[in-house]
mmCIF file of C-alpha atoms in Angstrom:
data_model
loop_
_atom_site.group_PDB
_atom_site.id
_atom_site.type_symbol
_atom_site.label_atom_id
_atom_site.label_comp_id
_atom_site.label_asym_id
_atom_site.label_seq_id
_atom_site.Cartn_x
_atom_site.Cartn_y
_atom_site.Cartn_z
ATOM 1 C CA UNK A 9 14.389 -120.739 -34.675
ATOM 2 C CA UNK A 10 16.033 -123.986 -35.770
ATOM 3 C CA UNK A 11 14.916 -125.560 -32.491
ATOM 4 C CA UNK A 12 11.363 -124.247 -32.975
ATOM 5 C CA UNK A 13 11.196 -125.725 -36.476
ATOM 6 C CA UNK A 14 12.698 -129.001 -35.234
ATOM 7 C CA UNK A 15 9.998 -129.097 -32.590
ATOM 8 C CA UNK A 16 7.353 -128.652 -35.305
ATOM 9 C CA UNK A 17 8.825 -131.597 -37.230
ATOM 10 C CA UNK A 18 8.620 -133.805 -34.127
ATOM 11 C CA UNK A 19 5.085 -132.734 -33.255
ATOM 12 C CA UNK A 20 3.883 -133.013 -36.855
ATOM 13 C CA UNK A 21 5.104 -136.584 -37.166
ATOM 14 C CA UNK A 22 3.869 -137.530 -33.698
ATOM 15 C CA UNK A 23 0.338 -136.331 -34.466
ATOM 16 C CA UNK A 24 0.079 -138.859 -37.293
ATOM 17 C CA UNK A 25 1.051 -141.732 -35.014
ATOM 18 C CA UNK A 26 -1.177 -140.610 -32.144
ATOM 19 C CA UNK A 27 -4.223 -140.114 -34.347
ATOM 20 C CA UNK A 28 -3.909 -143.662 -35.705
ATOM 21 C CA UNK A 29 -3.600 -145.001 -32.163
ATOM 22 C CA UNK A 30 -6.572 -142.993 -30.881
ATOM 23 C CA UNK A 31 -8.786 -144.221 -33.720
ATOM 24 C CA UNK A 32 -7.737 -147.835 -33.094
ATOM 25 C CA UNK A 33 -8.619 -147.646 -29.390
ATOM 26 C CA UNK A 34 -12.060 -148.530 -28.069
ATOM 27 C CA UNK A 35 -13.899 -145.394 -26.902
ATOM 28 C CA UNK A 36 -15.107 -146.924 -23.650
ATOM 29 C CA UNK A 37 -18.364 -146.213 -21.855
ATOM 30 C CA UNK A 38 -17.187 -144.813 -18.545
ATOM 31 C CA UNK A 39 -17.707 -141.111 -19.275
ATOM 32 C CA UNK A 40 -20.897 -139.339 -20.212
ATOM 33 C CA UNK A 41 -19.079 -136.113 -20.926
ATOM 34 C CA UNK A 42 -17.223 -137.439 -23.966
ATOM 35 C CA UNK A 43 -13.850 -136.890 -22.255
ATOM 36 C CA UNK A 44 -12.664 -140.197 -20.800
ATOM 37 C CA UNK A 45 -9.503 -139.941 -18.625
ATOM 38 C CA UNK A 46 -9.018 -143.708 -18.955
ATOM 39 C CA UNK A 47 -8.616 -143.262 -22.703
ATOM 40 C CA UNK A 48 -5.001 -142.207 -22.105
ATOM 41 C CA UNK A 49 -4.344 -145.490 -20.314
ATOM 42 C CA UNK A 50 -5.865 -147.508 -23.156
ATOM 43 C CA UNK A 51 -3.931 -145.759 -25.917
ATOM 44 C CA UNK A 52 -0.674 -146.398 -24.059
ATOM 45 C CA UNK A 53 -1.068 -149.998 -25.201
ATOM 46 C CA UNK A 54 -0.630 -148.813 -28.807
ATOM 47 C CA UNK A 55 2.996 -148.772 -29.983
ATOM 48 C CA UNK A 56 2.260 -145.912 -32.372
ATOM 49 C CA UNK A 57 1.092 -143.770 -29.481
ATOM 50 C CA UNK A 58 4.234 -144.555 -27.483
ATOM 51 C CA UNK A 59 6.446 -143.644 -30.436
ATOM 52 C CA UNK A 60 4.436 -140.466 -30.860
ATOM 53 C CA UNK A 61 4.979 -139.649 -27.180
ATOM 54 C CA UNK A 62 8.732 -140.119 -27.622
ATOM 55 C CA UNK A 63 8.690 -137.654 -30.516
ATOM 56 C CA UNK A 64 6.567 -135.299 -28.442
ATOM 57 C CA UNK A 65 9.210 -135.475 -25.716
ATOM 58 C CA UNK A 66 11.949 -134.522 -28.179
ATOM 59 C CA UNK A 67 9.755 -131.778 -29.576
ATOM 60 C CA UNK A 68 9.058 -130.411 -26.113
ATOM 61 C CA UNK A 69 12.759 -130.209 -25.269
ATOM 62 C CA UNK A 70 13.394 -128.305 -28.494
ATOM 63 C CA UNK A 71 10.427 -126.060 -27.710
ATOM 64 C CA UNK A 72 11.918 -125.258 -24.291
ATOM 65 C CA UNK A 73 15.164 -124.157 -25.904
ATOM 66 C CA UNK A 74 13.295 -122.027 -28.443
ATOM 67 C CA UNK A 75 11.133 -120.364 -25.770
ATOM 68 C CA UNK A 76 14.297 -119.343 -23.917
ATOM 69 C CA UNK A 77 15.511 -117.381 -26.951
ATOM 70 C CA UNK A 78 12.507 -116.350 -29.059
ATOM 71 C CA UNK A 79 9.275 -114.438 -28.404
ATOM 72 C CA UNK A 80 6.275 -116.660 -27.687
ATOM 73 C CA UNK A 81 4.508 -115.529 -30.867
ATOM 74 C CA UNK A 82 7.360 -116.836 -33.041
ATOM 75 C CA UNK A 83 7.503 -120.204 -31.290
ATOM 76 C CA UNK A 84 3.705 -120.570 -31.375
ATOM 77 C CA UNK A 85 3.573 -119.915 -35.104
ATOM 78 C CA UNK A 86 6.383 -122.409 -35.694
ATOM 79 C CA UNK A 87 4.521 -125.056 -33.703
ATOM 80 C CA UNK A 88 1.373 -124.436 -35.757
ATOM 81 C CA UNK A 89 3.507 -125.267 -38.783
ATOM 82 C CA UNK A 90 3.570 -128.878 -37.588
ATOM 83 C CA UNK A 91 0.416 -129.323 -39.679
ATOM 84 C CA UNK A 92 2.406 -128.488 -42.791
ATOM 85 C CA UNK A 93 4.951 -131.107 -41.694
ATOM 86 C CA UNK A 94 2.190 -133.695 -41.304
ATOM 87 C CA UNK A 95 0.771 -132.875 -44.722
ATOM 88 C CA UNK A 96 4.132 -133.144 -46.480
ATOM 89 C CA UNK A 97 5.149 -136.328 -44.644
ATOM 90 C CA UNK A 98 1.835 -137.944 -45.574
ATOM 91 C CA UNK A 99 2.647 -137.708 -49.283
ATOM 92 C CA UNK A 100 5.537 -140.238 -49.447
ATOM 93 C CA UNK A 101 4.704 -142.304 -46.363
ATOM 94 C CA UNK A 102 0.927 -142.632 -46.643
ATOM 95 C CA UNK A 103 0.642 -142.208 -50.414
ATOM 96 C CA UNK A 104 -1.876 -139.386 -50.247
ATOM 97 C CA UNK A 105 -2.247 -136.493 -52.666
ATOM 98 C CA UNK A 106 -2.313 -132.828 -51.753
ATOM 99 C CA UNK A 107 -4.466 -130.472 -53.759
ATOM 100 C CA UNK A 108 -2.954 -127.345 -55.280
ATOM 101 C CA UNK A 109 -4.604 -125.277 -52.568
ATOM 102 C CA UNK A 110 -2.961 -127.402 -49.888
ATOM 103 C CA UNK A 111 0.469 -127.151 -51.489
ATOM 104 C CA UNK A 112 -0.132 -123.404 -51.601
ATOM 105 C CA UNK A 113 -1.005 -123.479 -47.890
ATOM 106 C CA UNK A 114 2.269 -125.295 -47.143
ATOM 107 C CA UNK A 115 4.156 -122.555 -49.014
ATOM 108 C CA UNK A 116 2.196 -119.868 -47.161
ATOM 109 C CA UNK A 117 3.193 -121.412 -43.824
ATOM 110 C CA UNK A 118 6.837 -121.509 -44.893
ATOM 111 C CA UNK A 119 6.689 -117.923 -46.134
ATOM 112 C CA UNK A 120 5.057 -116.753 -42.921
ATOM 113 C CA UNK A 121 7.731 -118.430 -40.827
ATOM 114 C CA UNK A 122 10.448 -116.868 -42.972
ATOM 115 C CA UNK A 123 8.966 -113.411 -42.361
ATOM 116 C CA UNK A 124 8.731 -114.131 -38.642
ATOM 117 C CA UNK A 125 12.350 -115.240 -38.570
ATOM 118 C CA UNK A 126 13.403 -111.960 -40.144
ATOM 119 C CA UNK A 127 11.215 -109.793 -37.927
ATOM 120 C CA UNK A 128 11.477 -111.495 -34.524
ATOM 121 C CA UNK A 129 13.554 -109.821 -31.888
ATOM 122 C CA UNK A 130 14.936 -111.475 -28.788
ATOM 123 C CA UNK A 131 12.496 -112.723 -26.179
ATOM 124 C CA UNK A 132 11.130 -110.140 -23.781
ATOM 125 C CA UNK A 133 13.001 -109.633 -20.532
ATOM 126 C CA UNK A 134 9.862 -109.838 -18.401
ATOM 127 C CA UNK A 135 9.554 -112.856 -16.124
ATOM 128 C CA UNK A 136 5.955 -112.181 -15.135
ATOM 129 C CA UNK A 137 4.357 -111.103 -11.888
ATOM 130 C CA UNK A 138 3.120 -113.392 -9.128
ATOM 131 C CA UNK A 139 -0.417 -112.579 -10.216
ATOM 132 C CA UNK A 140 0.351 -113.743 -13.751
ATOM 133 C CA UNK A 141 1.804 -117.014 -12.435
ATOM 134 C CA UNK A 142 -1.288 -117.742 -10.356
ATOM 135 C CA UNK A 143 -3.484 -116.612 -13.241
ATOM 136 C CA UNK A 144 -1.773 -119.100 -15.553
ATOM 137 C CA UNK A 145 -2.415 -121.884 -13.029
ATOM 138 C CA UNK A 146 -6.067 -120.828 -12.765
ATOM 139 C CA UNK A 147 -6.401 -121.000 -16.556
ATOM 140 C CA UNK A 148 -4.858 -124.486 -16.549
ATOM 141 C CA UNK A 149 -7.418 -125.681 -13.991
ATOM 142 C CA UNK A 150 -10.243 -123.989 -15.901
ATOM 143 C CA UNK A 151 -9.276 -125.974 -19.011
ATOM 144 C CA UNK A 152 -10.256 -129.179 -17.195
ATOM 145 C CA UNK A 153 -13.700 -127.745 -16.457
ATOM 146 C CA UNK A 154 -13.906 -126.519 -20.069
ATOM 147 C CA UNK A 155 -13.259 -130.065 -21.277
ATOM 148 C CA UNK A 156 -16.053 -131.492 -19.132
ATOM 149 C CA UNK A 157 -18.507 -128.962 -20.555
ATOM 150 C CA UNK A 158 -17.243 -129.181 -24.142
ATOM 151 C CA UNK A 159 -17.568 -132.969 -24.095
ATOM 152 C CA UNK A 160 -21.343 -132.603 -23.759
ATOM 153 C CA UNK A 161 -21.705 -130.649 -26.999
ATOM 154 C CA UNK A 162 -22.882 -132.405 -30.173
ATOM 155 C CA UNK A 163 -20.668 -133.538 -33.051
ATOM 156 C CA UNK A 164 -18.540 -130.928 -34.758
ATOM 157 C CA UNK A 165 -19.058 -128.308 -32.050
ATOM 158 C CA UNK A 166 -17.693 -130.742 -29.461
ATOM 159 C CA UNK A 167 -14.575 -131.479 -31.515
ATOM 160 C CA UNK A 168 -13.910 -127.771 -32.087
ATOM 161 C CA UNK A 169 -14.429 -126.937 -28.403
ATOM 162 C CA UNK A 170 -12.212 -129.802 -27.222
ATOM 163 C CA UNK A 171 -9.545 -128.790 -29.736
ATOM 164 C CA UNK A 172 -9.720 -125.168 -28.599
ATOM 165 C CA UNK A 173 -9.342 -126.297 -24.987
ATOM 166 C CA UNK A 174 -6.335 -128.428 -25.963
ATOM 167 C CA UNK A 175 -4.833 -125.416 -27.729
ATOM 168 C CA UNK A 176 -5.252 -123.299 -24.602
ATOM 169 C CA UNK A 177 -3.567 -126.076 -22.639
ATOM 170 C CA UNK A 178 -0.567 -126.100 -24.965
ATOM 171 C CA UNK A 179 -0.577 -122.303 -24.782
ATOM 172 C CA UNK A 180 -0.413 -122.489 -20.984
ATOM 173 C CA UNK A 181 2.711 -124.620 -21.373
ATOM 174 C CA UNK A 182 4.303 -121.999 -23.655
ATOM 175 C CA UNK A 183 3.579 -119.189 -21.207
ATOM 176 C CA UNK A 184 4.517 -121.201 -18.110
ATOM 177 C CA UNK A 185 7.989 -121.941 -19.508
ATOM 178 C CA UNK A 186 8.653 -118.206 -19.650
ATOM 179 C CA UNK A 187 7.398 -117.784 -16.074
ATOM 180 C CA UNK A 188 10.011 -120.189 -14.682
ATOM 181 C CA UNK A 189 13.272 -118.211 -14.640
ATOM 182 C CA UNK A 190 14.949 -120.369 -11.994
ATOM 183 C CA UNK A 191 15.215 -124.140 -12.505
ATOM 184 C CA UNK A 192 16.484 -124.985 -9.024
ATOM 185 C CA UNK A 193 14.317 -127.595 -7.222
ATOM 186 C CA UNK A 194 13.229 -125.213 -4.461
ATOM 187 C CA UNK A 195 12.202 -122.535 -6.957
ATOM 188 C CA UNK A 196 10.351 -125.007 -9.165
ATOM 189 C CA UNK A 197 8.322 -126.384 -6.241
ATOM 190 C CA UNK A 198 7.332 -122.909 -5.030
ATOM 191 C CA UNK A 199 6.451 -121.494 -8.451
ATOM 192 C CA UNK A 200 2.746 -121.758 -9.454
ATOM 193 C CA UNK A 201 3.834 -121.770 -13.115
ATOM 194 C CA UNK A 202 5.420 -125.201 -12.600
ATOM 195 C CA UNK A 203 2.052 -126.681 -11.676
ATOM 196 C CA UNK A 204 0.374 -124.727 -14.467
ATOM 197 C CA UNK A 205 2.771 -126.349 -16.931
ATOM 198 C CA UNK A 206 1.989 -129.857 -15.655
ATOM 199 C CA UNK A 207 -1.778 -129.376 -15.435
ATOM 200 C CA UNK A 208 -2.020 -127.505 -18.732
ATOM 201 C CA UNK A 209 0.060 -130.061 -20.622
ATOM 202 C CA UNK A 210 -1.856 -133.017 -19.176
ATOM 203 C CA UNK A 211 -5.226 -131.419 -19.881
ATOM 204 C CA UNK A 212 -4.169 -130.579 -23.433
ATOM 205 C CA UNK A 213 -3.201 -134.184 -24.193
ATOM 206 C CA UNK A 214 -6.445 -135.514 -22.708
ATOM 207 C CA UNK A 215 -8.699 -133.084 -24.570
ATOM 208 C CA UNK A 216 -6.874 -133.464 -27.882
ATOM 209 C CA UNK A 217 -6.892 -137.280 -27.710
ATOM 210 C CA UNK A 218 -10.633 -137.225 -26.956
ATOM 211 C CA UNK A 219 -11.264 -134.769 -29.804
ATOM 212 C CA UNK A 220 -9.313 -136.895 -32.307
ATOM 213 C CA UNK A 221 -11.322 -139.968 -31.418
ATOM 214 C CA UNK A 222 -14.804 -138.600 -31.011
ATOM 215 C CA UNK A 223 -15.409 -136.028 -33.712
ATOM 216 C CA UNK A 224 -14.258 -134.014 -36.706
ATOM 217 C CA UNK A 225 -10.478 -133.879 -36.552
ATOM 218 C CA UNK A 226 -10.440 -130.886 -38.894
ATOM 219 C CA UNK A 227 -12.554 -128.890 -36.449
ATOM 220 C CA UNK A 228 -10.510 -130.090 -33.473
ATOM 221 C CA UNK A 229 -7.192 -129.192 -35.080
ATOM 222 C CA UNK A 230 -8.396 -125.771 -36.192
ATOM 223 C CA UNK A 231 -9.500 -125.034 -32.637
ATOM 224 C CA UNK A 232 -6.148 -126.210 -31.305
ATOM 225 C CA UNK A 233 -4.162 -123.972 -33.690
ATOM 226 C CA UNK A 234 -6.168 -120.913 -32.647
ATOM 227 C CA UNK A 235 -5.868 -121.687 -28.937
ATOM 228 C CA UNK A 236 -2.128 -122.352 -28.907
ATOM 229 C CA UNK A 237 -1.107 -119.297 -30.963
ATOM 230 C CA UNK A 238 -3.303 -116.259 -30.315
ATOM 231 C CA UNK A 239 -3.595 -116.342 -26.513
ATOM 232 C CA UNK A 240 0.088 -117.010 -25.709
ATOM 233 C CA UNK A 241 1.227 -114.437 -28.291
ATOM 234 C CA UNK A 242 -0.956 -111.801 -26.612
ATOM 235 C CA UNK A 243 0.414 -112.680 -23.165
ATOM 236 C CA UNK A 244 3.984 -112.457 -24.462
ATOM 237 C CA UNK A 245 3.479 -109.030 -26.028
ATOM 238 C CA UNK A 246 1.377 -107.438 -23.266
ATOM 239 C CA UNK A 247 2.928 -108.881 -20.089
ATOM 240 C CA UNK A 248 6.347 -110.321 -20.972
ATOM 241 C CA UNK A 249 7.741 -107.649 -23.270
ATOM 242 C CA UNK A 250 8.018 -109.640 -26.512
ATOM 243 C CA UNK A 251 8.725 -107.359 -29.464
ATOM 244 C CA UNK A 252 9.870 -107.488 -33.076
ATOM 245 C CA UNK A 253 13.071 -105.961 -34.410
ATOM 246 C CA UNK A 254 12.908 -102.179 -34.612
ATOM 247 C CA UNK A 255 10.668 -101.074 -37.451
ATOM 248 C CA UNK A 256 9.677 -104.617 -38.470
ATOM 249 C CA UNK A 257 6.427 -104.983 -36.510
ATOM 250 C CA UNK A 258 4.253 -105.023 -39.691
ATOM 251 C CA UNK A 259 6.461 -107.749 -41.150
ATOM 252 C CA UNK A 260 6.170 -109.781 -37.949
ATOM 253 C CA UNK A 261 2.389 -109.398 -37.844
ATOM 254 C CA UNK A 262 2.109 -110.438 -41.484
ATOM 255 C CA UNK A 263 4.341 -113.460 -40.926
ATOM 256 C CA UNK A 264 2.378 -114.569 -37.875
ATOM 257 C CA UNK A 265 -0.939 -114.194 -39.697
ATOM 258 C CA UNK A 266 0.275 -116.096 -42.770
ATOM 259 C CA UNK A 267 1.676 -118.963 -40.693
ATOM 260 C CA UNK A 268 -1.517 -119.350 -38.671
ATOM 261 C CA UNK A 269 -3.867 -119.006 -41.648
ATOM 262 C CA UNK A 270 -1.817 -121.510 -43.643
ATOM 263 C CA UNK A 271 -1.962 -123.934 -40.719
ATOM 264 C CA UNK A 272 -5.743 -123.535 -40.478
ATOM 265 C CA UNK A 273 -6.023 -124.368 -44.185
ATOM 266 C CA UNK A 274 -4.232 -127.649 -43.431
ATOM 267 C CA UNK A 275 -6.308 -128.463 -40.339
ATOM 268 C CA UNK A 276 -7.604 -131.754 -41.727
ATOM 269 C CA UNK A 277 -4.086 -133.142 -41.469
ATOM 270 C CA UNK A 278 -4.506 -133.266 -37.710
ATOM 271 C CA UNK A 279 -5.772 -136.761 -38.508
ATOM 272 C CA UNK A 280 -3.556 -139.483 -39.924
ATOM 273 C CA UNK A 281 -5.066 -140.485 -43.302
ATOM 274 C CA UNK A 282 -3.664 -144.023 -43.167
ATOM 275 C CA UNK A 283 -7.045 -145.760 -43.113
ATOM 276 C CA UNK A 284 -8.383 -143.655 -45.962
ATOM 277 C CA UNK A 285 -5.306 -144.326 -48.051
ATOM 278 C CA UNK A 286 -5.716 -148.065 -47.568
ATOM 279 C CA UNK A 287 -9.388 -147.947 -48.458
ATOM 280 C CA UNK A 288 -9.070 -145.815 -51.565
ATOM 281 C CA UNK A 289 -5.743 -146.989 -52.943
ATOM 282 C CA UNK A 290 -2.452 -145.249 -53.689
ATOM 283 C CA UNK A 291 -2.603 -141.652 -54.725
ATOM 284 C CA UNK A 292 -6.049 -141.003 -53.290
ATOM 285 C CA UNK A 293 -6.684 -137.622 -51.752
ATOM 286 C CA UNK A 294 -7.362 -137.383 -48.058
ATOM 287 C CA UNK A 295 -10.830 -136.396 -46.910
ATOM 288 C CA UNK A 296 -12.788 -137.906 -49.822
ATOM 289 C CA UNK A 297 -15.940 -139.980 -49.223
ATOM 290 C CA UNK A 298 -14.249 -143.140 -47.903
ATOM 291 C CA UNK A 299 -12.300 -141.180 -45.289
ATOM 292 C CA UNK A 300 -15.442 -139.279 -44.269
ATOM 293 C CA UNK A 301 -17.275 -142.522 -43.728
ATOM 294 C CA UNK A 302 -14.508 -143.773 -41.458
ATOM 295 C CA UNK A 303 -14.785 -140.656 -39.339
ATOM 296 C CA UNK A 304 -18.531 -140.968 -38.964
ATOM 297 C CA UNK A 305 -18.171 -144.577 -37.907
ATOM 298 C CA UNK A 306 -16.278 -143.443 -34.787
ATOM 299 C CA UNK A 307 -18.617 -140.672 -33.743
ATOM 300 C CA UNK A 308 -21.117 -141.036 -30.934
ATOM 301 C CA UNK A 309 -24.853 -141.174 -31.836
#
């Protein structure tokens, strides 16, 4: 659980840096779908994005350790808590102000994770069938097609759909890790889950970066939280044998729900509020009119 929470800290901080970099990068004109693969190449010229990637790498390593010891639902809820990390870090570093409701949401996330920590059992012993491995790879490939279709939607719907697709991509990574019991080179190359992990992770980064740049970040982040928690948790319980401690299933369900709902309440912190803070002055709240205007300035017609 310590590794899962450490992963959330890394991801929460990285999202701030990557959002700033995505907003500072020219959208380009090479893609009619709204999802531009070359965007990833352009943002790599931003030092904030590179630092964010380094933190993502650390977070991913910690996530791998956590997924080897905890049920997927517990790790997924902890990763959703990265939004609470972003919100709290924004207070001293970006001089923003959280409302009482948002502080309450941070406490709800923490309380939910505490309940999950008490209720979670060991990870399930299931390693998944061959059909599940190929199914995970098929889902990863379908996410790419989802992104192409979602990129054609208007405004807020596009951001939510791209964010949901990114969440499914991150969820594929969570599931794929559990479907790779043997880390020997020969086993990795012959396991469809290995390719699902690579495709799902790459697609998730592409869709999320596009969503952050081209639409409502609140909608995109909410979609991502839903996609990366609910689906993988269901797979873990139904196919991989994840369970709570004996008699503590209601506590685990309550903790999971609180953590996810609290994260959804903090969805607007999927965007770094640095520009808004500079425009409105110290102590300004994120998401007020100046910040909204900045978002609209980046949206397509």
